[in-house]
Tab-separated table of C-alpha atoms and ligand atoms in Angstrom:
chain	number	residue	atom	x	y	z
B	1	MET	CA	42.349	12.959	-52.235
B	2	SER	CA	43.203	11.531	-48.874
B	3	VAL	CA	40.717	9.380	-46.982
B	4	THR	CA	40.130	11.955	-44.240
B	5	ILE	CA	39.259	14.705	-46.700
B	6	LEU	CA	36.858	12.365	-48.441
B	7	LYS	CA	35.312	11.491	-45.143
B	8	LYS	CA	34.891	15.141	-44.173
B	9	GLN	CA	33.306	15.871	-47.477
B	10	LYS	CA	30.835	13.044	-47.003
B	11	ILE	CA	29.838	14.318	-43.585
B	12	LYS	CA	29.402	17.796	-44.956
B	13	GLU	CA	27.169	16.526	-47.736
B	14	SER	CA	24.981	14.507	-45.431
B	15	LEU	CA	24.605	17.450	-43.062
B	16	LYS	CA	23.482	19.576	-45.973
B	17	LYS	CA	20.989	16.941	-47.011
B	18	THR	CA	19.561	16.721	-43.523
B	19	LYS	CA	19.234	20.485	-43.323
B	20	GLU	CA	17.309	20.505	-46.583
B	21	LYS	CA	15.018	17.752	-45.386
B	22	ARG	CA	14.316	19.464	-42.059
B	23	LYS	CA	12.776	22.447	-43.860
B	24	ASN	CA	9.692	20.360	-44.560
B	25	GLN	CA	9.586	18.701	-41.171
B	26	ILE	CA	8.647	19.672	-37.664
B	27	PRO	CA	10.043	18.089	-34.490
B	28	LYS	CA	7.585	16.547	-32.079
B	29	VAL	CA	8.209	14.936	-28.695
B	30	TYR	CA	6.206	11.871	-27.742
B	31	GLN	CA	5.944	10.745	-24.135
B	32	LEU	CA	6.060	6.971	-23.792
B	33	LYS	CA	5.620	5.293	-20.429
B	34	ILE	CA	7.649	2.195	-19.695
B	35	SER	CA	5.301	-0.527	-18.549
B	36	TYR	CA	6.676	-1.293	-15.116
B	37	SER	CA	4.613	-4.416	-14.575
B	38	ASN	CA	6.164	-5.949	-17.675
B	39	LEU	CA	9.751	-5.430	-16.474
B	40	ASN	CA	11.678	-8.330	-15.030
B	41	LYS	CA	13.786	-8.053	-11.901
B	42	ASP	CA	17.025	-7.348	-13.790
B	43	GLN	CA	15.464	-4.604	-15.817
B	44	LYS	CA	14.023	-2.933	-12.715
B	45	GLN	CA	17.365	-3.032	-11.009
B	46	TRP	CA	19.133	-1.789	-14.117
B	47	LEU	CA	16.780	1.226	-14.416
B	48	GLU	CA	17.255	2.152	-10.809
B	49	ARG	CA	20.970	1.790	-11.105
B	50	ILE	CA	21.498	3.758	-14.282
B	51	PHE	CA	20.096	6.969	-12.813
B	52	LEU	CA	22.336	6.504	-9.758
B	53	GLU	CA	25.411	6.038	-11.991
B	54	ALA	CA	24.495	9.103	-14.017
B	55	LYS	CA	24.266	11.088	-10.801
B	56	TRP	CA	27.643	9.779	-9.601
B	57	LEU	CA	29.302	10.577	-12.906
B	58	TYR	CA	27.801	14.029	-13.063
B	59	ASN	CA	28.795	14.909	-9.496
B	60	TYR	CA	32.273	13.351	-9.951
B	61	CYS	CA	32.851	15.505	-12.981
B	62	ILE	CA	31.670	18.832	-11.650
B	63	ALA	CA	33.694	18.367	-8.455
B	64	ASP	CA	36.752	19.034	-10.580
B	65	ILE	CA	35.613	20.229	-13.982
B	66	GLN	CA	39.049	21.330	-15.208
B	67	ASN	CA	40.568	17.891	-14.810
B	68	ARG	CA	37.569	15.660	-15.302
B	69	LEU	CA	35.543	17.018	-18.166
B	70	ASN	CA	37.369	14.990	-20.780
B	71	SER	CA	37.405	11.747	-22.758
B	72	LYS	CA	39.277	9.994	-19.990
B	73	THR	CA	36.230	10.337	-17.741
B	74	GLU	CA	34.056	9.140	-20.606
B	75	LYS	CA	35.958	5.859	-20.580
B	76	SER	CA	36.360	5.434	-16.874
B	77	LYS	CA	34.655	2.461	-15.229
B	78	GLN	CA	34.661	3.902	-11.733
B	79	VAL	CA	34.307	7.235	-10.059
B	80	GLU	CA	35.015	8.605	-6.624
B	81	ILE	CA	32.194	10.240	-4.779
B	82	LYS	CA	31.997	12.103	-1.489
B	83	THR	CA	29.923	10.508	1.221
B	84	PRO	CA	29.473	11.387	4.892
B	85	ASN	CA	32.240	8.825	5.590
B	86	GLY	CA	34.735	10.348	3.174
B	87	PHE	CA	35.480	9.475	-0.441
B	88	GLU	CA	34.233	6.187	-1.811
B	89	THR	CA	34.611	4.438	-5.131
B	90	ARG	CA	31.596	3.611	-7.238
B	91	GLU	CA	31.551	1.218	-10.209
B	92	ILE	CA	29.984	2.417	-13.429
B	93	THR	CA	28.552	-0.769	-14.946
B	94	CYS	CA	25.276	0.206	-16.600
B	95	LEU	CA	26.019	3.516	-18.372
B	96	SER	CA	27.378	2.910	-21.870
B	97	SER	CA	30.147	5.140	-23.160
B	98	GLN	CA	27.630	6.950	-25.342
B	99	MET	CA	25.492	7.654	-22.327
B	100	LYS	CA	28.498	8.834	-20.352
B	101	GLN	CA	29.414	11.093	-23.224
B	102	ALA	CA	25.860	12.472	-23.205
B	103	VAL	CA	26.072	13.225	-19.463
B	104	LEU	CA	29.367	15.103	-19.994
B	105	ASP	CA	27.930	16.896	-23.024
B	106	ARG	CA	25.166	18.142	-20.804
B	107	ILE	CA	27.732	19.549	-18.364
B	108	LYS	CA	29.439	21.319	-21.277
B	109	LYS	CA	26.142	22.750	-22.364
B	110	ASN	CA	25.313	23.924	-18.822
B	111	LEU	CA	28.713	25.637	-18.658
B	112	THR	CA	28.094	27.429	-21.963
B	113	ASP	CA	24.713	28.557	-20.789
B	114	LEU	CA	26.275	29.894	-17.560
B	115	SER	CA	28.947	31.839	-19.375
B	116	LYS	CA	26.361	33.264	-21.774
B	117	ALA	CA	24.286	34.450	-18.857
B	118	LYS	CA	27.415	35.943	-17.293
B	119	GLN	CA	28.175	37.865	-20.495
B	120	LYS	CA	24.697	39.339	-20.340
B	121	GLY	CA	25.523	40.600	-16.859
B	122	ILE	CA	23.357	38.071	-15.005
B	123	LYS	CA	24.875	37.013	-11.711
B	124	VAL	CA	25.660	33.295	-11.907
B	125	GLY	CA	27.082	30.725	-9.538
B	126	LYS	CA	28.773	27.408	-10.172
B	127	LEU	CA	27.145	24.209	-11.350
B	128	LYS	CA	25.512	22.534	-8.411
B	129	PHE	CA	25.788	18.914	-7.286
B	130	LYS	CA	22.706	16.910	-8.021
B	131	SER	CA	20.937	14.921	-5.328
B	132	ASP	CA	18.830	13.237	-7.942
B	133	TYR	CA	19.439	12.635	-11.634
B	134	ARG	CA	16.261	12.197	-13.648
B	135	ASN	CA	17.087	12.489	-17.266
B	136	ILE	CA	19.520	10.418	-19.361
B	137	PRO	CA	19.922	11.423	-22.994
B	138	LEU	CA	19.848	8.597	-25.557
B	139	LYS	CA	21.297	10.358	-28.509
B	140	GLN	CA	21.902	7.857	-31.252
B	141	ASN	CA	18.901	6.166	-32.739
B	142	GLY	CA	19.920	2.580	-33.570
B	143	ILE	CA	22.765	2.578	-31.060
B	144	THR	CA	21.666	3.835	-27.670
B	145	PHE	CA	18.032	2.952	-28.385
B	146	LYS	CA	15.952	1.272	-31.043
B	147	VAL	CA	12.185	1.516	-31.528
B	148	LEU	CA	10.436	-1.769	-32.263
B	149	LYS	CA	7.089	-0.265	-33.183
B	150	ASP	CA	5.221	-3.407	-34.153
B	151	LYS	CA	6.170	-4.986	-30.839
B	152	ASN	CA	5.385	-1.918	-28.735
B	153	ARG	CA	8.870	-2.140	-27.325
B	154	ILE	CA	12.059	-0.127	-27.225
B	155	LYS	CA	15.517	-1.597	-26.971
B	156	ILE	CA	17.830	0.395	-24.738
B	157	GLN	CA	21.581	-0.031	-24.922
B	158	GLY	CA	22.745	-2.166	-21.982
B	159	LEU	CA	19.463	-4.007	-21.525
B	160	LYS	CA	19.242	-7.388	-23.229
B	161	LYS	CA	15.480	-7.546	-23.501
B	162	PRO	CA	13.596	-4.601	-25.023
B	163	VAL	CA	11.197	-2.858	-22.632
B	164	ARG	CA	7.510	-2.576	-23.278
B	165	VAL	CA	6.254	1.010	-23.642
B	166	LEU	CA	2.821	2.589	-23.835
B	167	GLY	CA	2.031	5.277	-26.382
B	168	LEU	CA	3.906	4.245	-29.509
B	169	HIS	CA	0.626	4.363	-31.467
B	170	GLN	CA	0.758	8.190	-31.349
B	171	ILE	CA	3.694	8.309	-33.715
B	172	PRO	CA	2.615	8.764	-37.326
B	173	GLU	CA	3.845	6.484	-40.097
B	174	ASN	CA	6.920	7.676	-42.020
B	175	SER	CA	8.113	9.895	-39.188
B	176	GLU	CA	11.813	10.048	-38.607
B	177	ILE	CA	12.992	9.093	-35.126
B	178	ALA	CA	15.794	11.381	-34.000
B	179	LYS	CA	16.681	10.991	-30.357
B	180	ALA	CA	15.294	9.924	-26.987
B	181	GLU	CA	15.624	10.621	-23.333
B	182	LEU	CA	15.204	8.223	-20.464
B	183	ILE	CA	13.230	9.959	-17.723
B	184	LYS	CA	12.560	9.115	-14.088
B	185	LYS	CA	9.359	10.541	-12.562
B	186	PRO	CA	7.648	9.850	-9.263
B	187	ASP	CA	5.087	7.631	-11.010
B	188	GLY	CA	7.499	5.650	-13.108
B	189	TYR	CA	9.987	5.612	-16.008
B	190	TYR	CA	9.378	7.257	-19.329
B	191	ILE	CA	11.028	7.565	-22.713
B	192	TYR	CA	10.637	10.919	-24.458
B	193	LEU	CA	11.037	10.284	-28.141
B	194	THR	CA	11.771	13.186	-30.514
B	195	CYS	CA	10.588	12.564	-34.076
B	196	PHE	CA	10.620	14.624	-37.262
B	197	ILE	CA	7.289	14.635	-39.029
B	198	ASP	CA	6.365	15.796	-42.487
B	199	LYS	CA	4.732	19.218	-42.295
B	200	ASN	CA	2.045	18.129	-44.740
B	201	GLN	CA	1.236	15.109	-42.660
B	202	THR	CA	0.523	17.246	-39.618
B	203	LYS	CA	-2.091	19.284	-41.450
B	204	GLU	CA	-5.195	17.411	-40.425
B	205	LYS	CA	-8.581	17.568	-41.986
B	206	LYS	CA	-10.692	20.190	-40.240
B	207	ILE	CA	-14.378	20.223	-39.703
B	208	LYS	CA	-15.447	23.167	-41.778
B	209	LYS	CA	-17.632	24.935	-39.330
B	210	PRO	CA	-17.210	27.429	-36.544
B	211	ILE	CA	-17.942	26.257	-33.061
B	212	ALA	CA	-18.698	28.338	-29.960
B	213	ILE	CA	-18.081	27.126	-26.440
B	214	ASP	CA	-20.090	27.850	-23.352
B	215	PHE	CA	-17.869	27.088	-20.365
B	216	GLY	CA	-19.699	25.834	-17.289
B	217	ILE	CA	-18.264	26.531	-13.909
B	218	LYS	CA	-18.154	22.904	-12.916
B	219	HIS	CA	-16.120	20.763	-15.275
B	220	GLN	CA	-18.296	21.299	-18.223
B	221	LEU	CA	-18.242	22.553	-21.784
B	222	THR	CA	-21.190	22.915	-24.107
B	223	LEU	CA	-20.493	23.360	-27.801
B	224	SER	CA	-22.851	25.209	-30.077
B	225	ASN	CA	-23.555	22.026	-32.037
B	226	GLY	CA	-24.976	20.381	-28.925
B	227	ILE	CA	-21.998	18.325	-27.727
B	228	LYS	CA	-21.757	18.492	-23.950
B	229	ILE	CA	-18.525	17.460	-22.343
B	230	ASN	CA	-18.390	16.686	-18.617
B	231	TYR	CA	-15.195	15.703	-16.925
B	232	SER	CA	-13.817	15.364	-13.464
B	233	VAL	CA	-10.834	13.890	-11.670
B	234	GLU	CA	-11.254	14.231	-7.969
B	235	GLU	CA	-8.511	13.974	-5.382
B	236	THR	CA	-8.307	10.355	-4.421
B	237	LYS	CA	-9.127	8.848	-1.021
B	238	ARG	CA	-5.632	7.431	-1.019
B	239	LEU	CA	-4.178	10.916	-1.220
B	240	LYS	CA	-6.191	12.156	1.698
B	241	LYS	CA	-5.197	9.077	3.702
B	242	LEU	CA	-1.544	9.603	2.931
B	243	GLN	CA	-1.673	13.247	3.818
B	244	LYS	CA	-3.247	12.372	7.149
B	245	LYS	CA	-0.547	9.746	7.735
B	246	LEU	CA	2.200	12.262	6.937
B	247	SER	CA	0.869	14.781	9.421
B	248	LYS	CA	1.307	12.183	12.179
B	249	GLN	CA	4.808	11.113	11.241
B	250	LYS	CA	8.011	12.562	12.582
B	251	LYS	CA	9.382	15.212	10.228
B	252	GLY	CA	12.605	14.076	8.580
B	253	SER	CA	12.274	10.431	9.547
B	254	ASN	CA	12.623	7.622	7.016
B	255	ASN	CA	8.928	6.836	7.082
B	256	TYR	CA	8.108	10.507	6.670
B	257	PHE	CA	10.069	10.607	3.404
B	258	LYS	CA	8.543	7.359	2.236
B	259	THR	CA	5.038	8.756	2.701
B	260	LYS	CA	6.051	12.008	1.098
B	261	TYR	CA	7.280	10.129	-1.974
B	262	LYS	CA	3.970	8.242	-2.126
B	263	ILE	CA	2.098	11.534	-1.999
B	264	GLN	CA	4.222	12.899	-4.840
B	265	LYS	CA	3.399	9.806	-6.866
B	266	GLU	CA	-0.294	10.200	-6.174
B	267	HIS	CA	-0.196	13.865	-7.187
B	268	GLN	CA	1.587	12.978	-10.403
B	269	LYS	CA	-1.108	10.405	-11.201
B	270	ILE	CA	-3.906	12.911	-10.711
B	271	TYR	CA	-2.015	15.532	-12.678
B	272	ASN	CA	-1.516	13.068	-15.560
B	273	LYS	CA	-5.218	12.268	-15.626
B	274	ARG	CA	-6.184	15.958	-15.706
B	275	LYS	CA	-3.576	16.701	-18.362
B	276	ASP	CA	-4.931	13.877	-20.509
B	277	ILE	CA	-8.448	15.284	-20.233
B	278	GLN	CA	-7.230	18.715	-21.308
B	279	ASN	CA	-5.270	17.234	-24.200
B	280	LYS	CA	-8.263	15.285	-25.467
B	281	ILE	CA	-10.670	18.199	-25.270
B	282	PHE	CA	-8.133	20.440	-26.945
B	283	SER	CA	-7.638	17.952	-29.797
B	284	LEU	CA	-11.372	17.893	-30.390
B	285	LEU	CA	-11.637	21.701	-30.464
B	286	LYS	CA	-8.643	21.893	-32.770
B	287	LYS	CA	-10.599	19.860	-35.303
B	288	TYR	CA	-12.805	22.876	-35.954
B	289	GLU	CA	-11.849	25.553	-38.445
B	290	TYR	CA	-12.917	28.306	-35.975
B	291	VAL	CA	-13.485	28.357	-32.276
B	292	LEU	CA	-15.375	31.148	-30.563
B	293	ILE	CA	-15.123	31.738	-26.855
B	294	GLN	CA	-16.363	34.284	-24.404
B	295	ASP	CA	-13.022	34.930	-22.844
B	296	GLU	CA	-13.951	37.739	-20.476
B	297	ALA	CA	-16.634	35.713	-18.716
B	298	VAL	CA	-14.122	33.098	-17.690
B	299	LYS	CA	-11.626	35.697	-16.554
B	300	GLN	CA	-14.252	37.178	-14.321
B	301	TRP	CA	-14.971	33.889	-12.666
B	302	GLN	CA	-11.346	33.229	-12.057
B	303	SER	CA	-10.901	36.426	-10.179
B	304	GLY	CA	-14.236	36.198	-8.446
B	305	LEU	CA	-16.364	33.862	-6.451
B	306	PHE	CA	-15.655	30.736	-8.419
B	307	GLY	CA	-11.885	31.154	-8.586
B	308	LYS	CA	-10.891	27.957	-6.875
B	309	GLN	CA	-13.433	25.810	-8.635
B	310	VAL	CA	-12.335	27.101	-12.036
B	311	GLN	CA	-8.673	26.579	-11.287
B	312	ASN	CA	-9.105	22.837	-10.805
B	313	THR	CA	-11.084	22.388	-13.999
B	314	GLY	CA	-8.246	23.214	-16.381
B	315	ILE	CA	-10.475	25.580	-18.376
B	316	GLY	CA	-7.838	28.274	-18.158
B	317	GLU	CA	-5.335	25.870	-19.613
B	318	ILE	CA	-7.594	24.954	-22.498
B	319	ILE	CA	-8.253	28.625	-23.261
B	320	SER	CA	-4.606	29.570	-23.206
B	321	ARG	CA	-3.848	26.740	-25.607
B	322	LEU	CA	-6.603	27.938	-27.909
B	323	LYS	CA	-5.015	31.377	-27.789
B	324	ASN	CA	-1.828	29.891	-29.115
B	325	ASN	CA	-3.739	29.035	-32.261
B	326	PRO	CA	-4.712	32.554	-33.283
B	327	GLU	CA	-5.785	31.464	-36.755
B	328	THR	CA	-8.650	29.441	-35.280
B	329	LEU	CA	-9.701	31.428	-32.229
B	330	ILE	CA	-12.316	34.142	-32.417
B	331	PRO	CA	-12.651	35.852	-29.016
B	332	VAL	CA	-16.074	37.172	-28.233
B	333	GLY	CA	-16.417	40.064	-25.800
B	334	ARG	CA	-18.425	39.731	-22.676
B	335	TYR	CA	-22.126	39.939	-23.329
B	336	GLU	CA	-24.058	39.435	-20.154
B	337	ALA	CA	-27.144	38.393	-21.994
B	338	THR	CA	-26.116	35.113	-23.653
B	339	THR	CA	-28.189	33.124	-21.168
B	340	LYS	CA	-31.189	35.463	-21.348
B	341	ILE	CA	-31.639	35.781	-25.099
B	342	CYS	CA	-33.510	33.217	-27.188
B	343	SER	CA	-31.057	31.886	-29.695
B	344	ASN	CA	-33.862	31.316	-32.183
B	345	CYS	CA	-35.901	34.544	-32.241
B	346	GLY	CA	-33.773	36.916	-30.195
B	347	SER	CA	-36.384	37.822	-27.639
B	348	ARG	CA	-35.222	38.396	-24.111
B	349	LYS	CA	-36.302	36.747	-20.932
B	350	GLU	CA	-35.406	38.280	-17.595
B	351	ASP	CA	-36.613	35.685	-15.140
B	352	ILE	CA	-34.078	32.900	-15.810
B	353	GLU	CA	-32.453	31.443	-12.782
B	354	LEU	CA	-29.145	29.628	-12.443
B	355	SER	CA	-31.105	26.516	-11.509
B	356	ASP	CA	-33.128	26.560	-14.735
B	357	ARG	CA	-31.374	24.014	-16.911
B	358	VAL	CA	-33.780	24.483	-19.822
B	359	TYR	CA	-34.556	27.695	-21.676
B	360	LYS	CA	-38.162	28.038	-22.755
B	361	CYS	CA	-38.951	30.935	-25.052
B	362	ASN	CA	-42.326	32.503	-24.538
B	363	SER	CA	-42.303	34.183	-27.947
B	364	CYS	CA	-41.344	31.405	-30.383
B	365	GLY	CA	-41.777	28.304	-28.247
B	366	LEU	CA	-38.171	27.169	-28.401
B	367	VAL	CA	-37.241	24.646	-25.740
B	368	ILE	CA	-33.515	24.208	-25.459
B	369	ASP	CA	-30.766	23.230	-23.058
B	370	ARG	CA	-29.728	26.379	-21.251
B	371	ASP	CA	-26.021	26.070	-21.999
B	372	LEU	CA	-26.615	25.178	-25.604
B	373	ASN	CA	-28.774	28.247	-25.979
B	374	SER	CA	-25.940	30.293	-24.575
B	375	ALA	CA	-23.315	28.620	-26.823
B	376	ILE	CA	-25.395	29.348	-29.945
B	377	ASN	CA	-25.777	33.006	-28.826
B	378	ILE	CA	-21.993	33.284	-28.459
B	379	LEU	CA	-21.637	31.854	-31.934
B	380	LYS	CA	-24.104	34.345	-33.412
B	381	ILE	CA	-22.668	37.373	-31.618
B	382	GLY	CA	-19.145	36.346	-32.589
B	383	LEU	CA	-19.897	35.763	-36.211
B	384	GLU	CA	-21.682	39.103	-36.517
B	385	LYS	CA	-18.374	40.802	-35.801
B	386	VAL	CA	-16.474	38.754	-38.350
B	387	GLU	CA	-16.032	40.624	-41.634
B	388	THR	CA	-15.184	37.809	-43.977
B	389	THR	CA	-18.119	36.096	-45.546
B	390	THR	CA	-16.127	32.894	-45.944
B	391	ILE	CA	-16.567	32.229	-42.249
B	392	LYS	CA	-20.137	33.391	-42.181
B	393	ASN	CA	-21.012	31.059	-45.009
B	394	LEU	CA	-19.651	28.117	-43.085
B	395	LEU	CA	-22.418	28.414	-40.555
B	396	THR	CA	-24.967	25.788	-41.360
B	397	ASP	CA	-26.285	23.772	-38.497
B	398	CYS	CA	-26.486	25.245	-35.035
B	399	GLY	CA	-27.444	22.829	-32.351
B	400	GLU	CA	-27.020	19.806	-34.470
B	401	VAL	CA	-24.267	17.234	-34.241
B	402	THR	CA	-23.454	15.727	-37.587
B	403	PRO	CA	-22.546	12.013	-37.838
B	404	VAL	CA	-18.973	13.024	-38.629
B	405	GLU	CA	-18.789	15.103	-35.480
B	406	ARG	CA	-20.216	12.284	-33.438
B	407	LYS	CA	-17.588	9.960	-34.766
B	408	VAL	CA	-14.729	12.377	-34.221
B	409	SER	CA	-15.776	13.249	-30.659
B	410	ALA	CA	-16.264	9.595	-29.771
B	411	ARG	CA	-12.862	8.680	-31.176
B	412	ILE	CA	-10.986	11.488	-29.400
B	413	LEU	CA	-12.826	11.655	-26.096
B	414	GLY	CA	-14.069	8.067	-25.826
B	415	SER	CA	-10.798	6.577	-24.643
B	416	ASN	CA	-10.708	8.670	-21.478
B	417	PRO	CA	-12.808	7.192	-18.682
B	418	TYR	CA	-13.119	10.534	-16.872
B	419	ILE	CA	-14.820	12.335	-19.768
B	420	ARG	CA	-18.516	11.980	-20.361
B	421	VAL	CA	-20.060	13.106	-23.629
B	422	SER	CA	-23.750	13.790	-24.168
B	423	TYR	CA	-25.772	15.608	-26.775
B	424	ALA	CA	-28.163	18.393	-26.020
B	425	SER	CA	-31.102	18.838	-28.265
B	426	VAL	CA	-33.316	21.647	-29.509
B	427	LYS	CA	-37.031	21.293	-29.628
B	428	GLN	CA	-39.347	23.622	-31.450
B	429	GLU	CA	-42.721	23.582	-29.807
B	430	ALA	CA	-45.835	24.810	-31.520
B	431	THR	CA	-47.083	28.040	-30.026
Y	1	LIG	ZN1	-37.583	32.543	-29.167
C-alpha cells in the first residue's frame, strides 16, 4: 500500500474512534477571563493588535471573496485595507497561519449559511465589513493554545509567556479539551474553552428531597427547608456619574465615545455580577431531586404592579432555566391562599398583612417566618397533586435545613459577595 493510502486509513480510523468516544461525552463551554492586571506591556499590545489584524484580514478577504478566499491569503503577511485616505497596507505580524486559516474558515462558513438561507427562500445580502472583530478561533489544542491547569495559565500561539486566566478550576478532571476562542468584550479579554466531559461525571449527587420556592418580590427566595436567599446588585454610582457626563458631552465627539465605552464596560460588569448570582442560585436548586414553584404568581407580578422590580431580580431567568429541566420541576398552580393558610394545621387566617413578616397561627400556636410558611404550603399543595409515591415518600423534613444542605448552600452561594443566606426557623408554641 502506498503511504498516502495508509495515511488516509489512519485518519479514518481515528475519526471513527473519536465518534465512538463522543457518544459518552457532552461538550461544555467554560468562560475564562484573562487576568488583565497580570499581563505585561507586550502582551497587552499583542492582544489589542491581534483583533485588529483579524479585522483587517476579514475585511480584506470579503472585499474580493472570489480572488482572496484561498490559501494564498492564508500565507500572506500583509493586506490592503480601505481607509478614508485610500488604500493602505497593513502588516499581519501577530496572527499565526492557523489563526488566519480559522478567520477564512469562518468566512466560508458564513457563505454556506447565507446560501442555505437563500435556498430556503430567505432574502439575503452579502457578507458585511466588520468595524470590530471580537472573536478569534483557536482551533488546535496543543498548537494554537495550551492549557497549563496547575499554573492557572494558558499559552496562546504567538505569545511567549502564558497568560494568567481566572476560572480554570471549573473544569472537571479527566475532561478532554477540544478547542478555544479568544474573545474581546467591553470589560476585558476572555478565552472560551470547549471541553468534552464524561456523561457519567456530569451526573451529580442530588439531595433526595423535594423543595418548594417562595419567590419574594424584592431579590429574595425562601426555600421550604428554611433557607432564605437575599441578593442584590444595584446600579453603581459610577454608572450614574458616567451617564450624567455623557449627557453633557457633544454627540459624536471623541470624548463622547470614550464615555460611551466606559458605560458599556460598567453595564457589562453589572450584568456579569447578576448573571453569576443567577448561576449560583440555579446550581443550588439543581441539587434537589424535585423543585416546586408557583409559576403563575410570578407571571402575574411581571405583568402587573411589580413588573419592573421583578425584571431586575432575574427571577424570570431562574424560572425559565428550571423549566428547561422538566424532570425536576413540578409547577404548582396559583393558589391565592399560600400566605393565609397555616402550614402546620391547615387553618386559615384572613387578617394577614403584607407587613407581617411572621405568621402566628391562632389554632395550633405555630410561629413561623411568613415566606417559609408559604413555601411549605406550596410544597404540600404541589405534592398532593403528584401521583407517584416515590416523590411523596421523599418528603421528610419541612422547614429544617440538614447539615448537608447547609454545607452545599454555603459552598455554592458563599463565594458570591452579593448573596446573603440565612435560615428561617419554625417554632411551635404551647397553646
Ligand atoms: Zn396552625
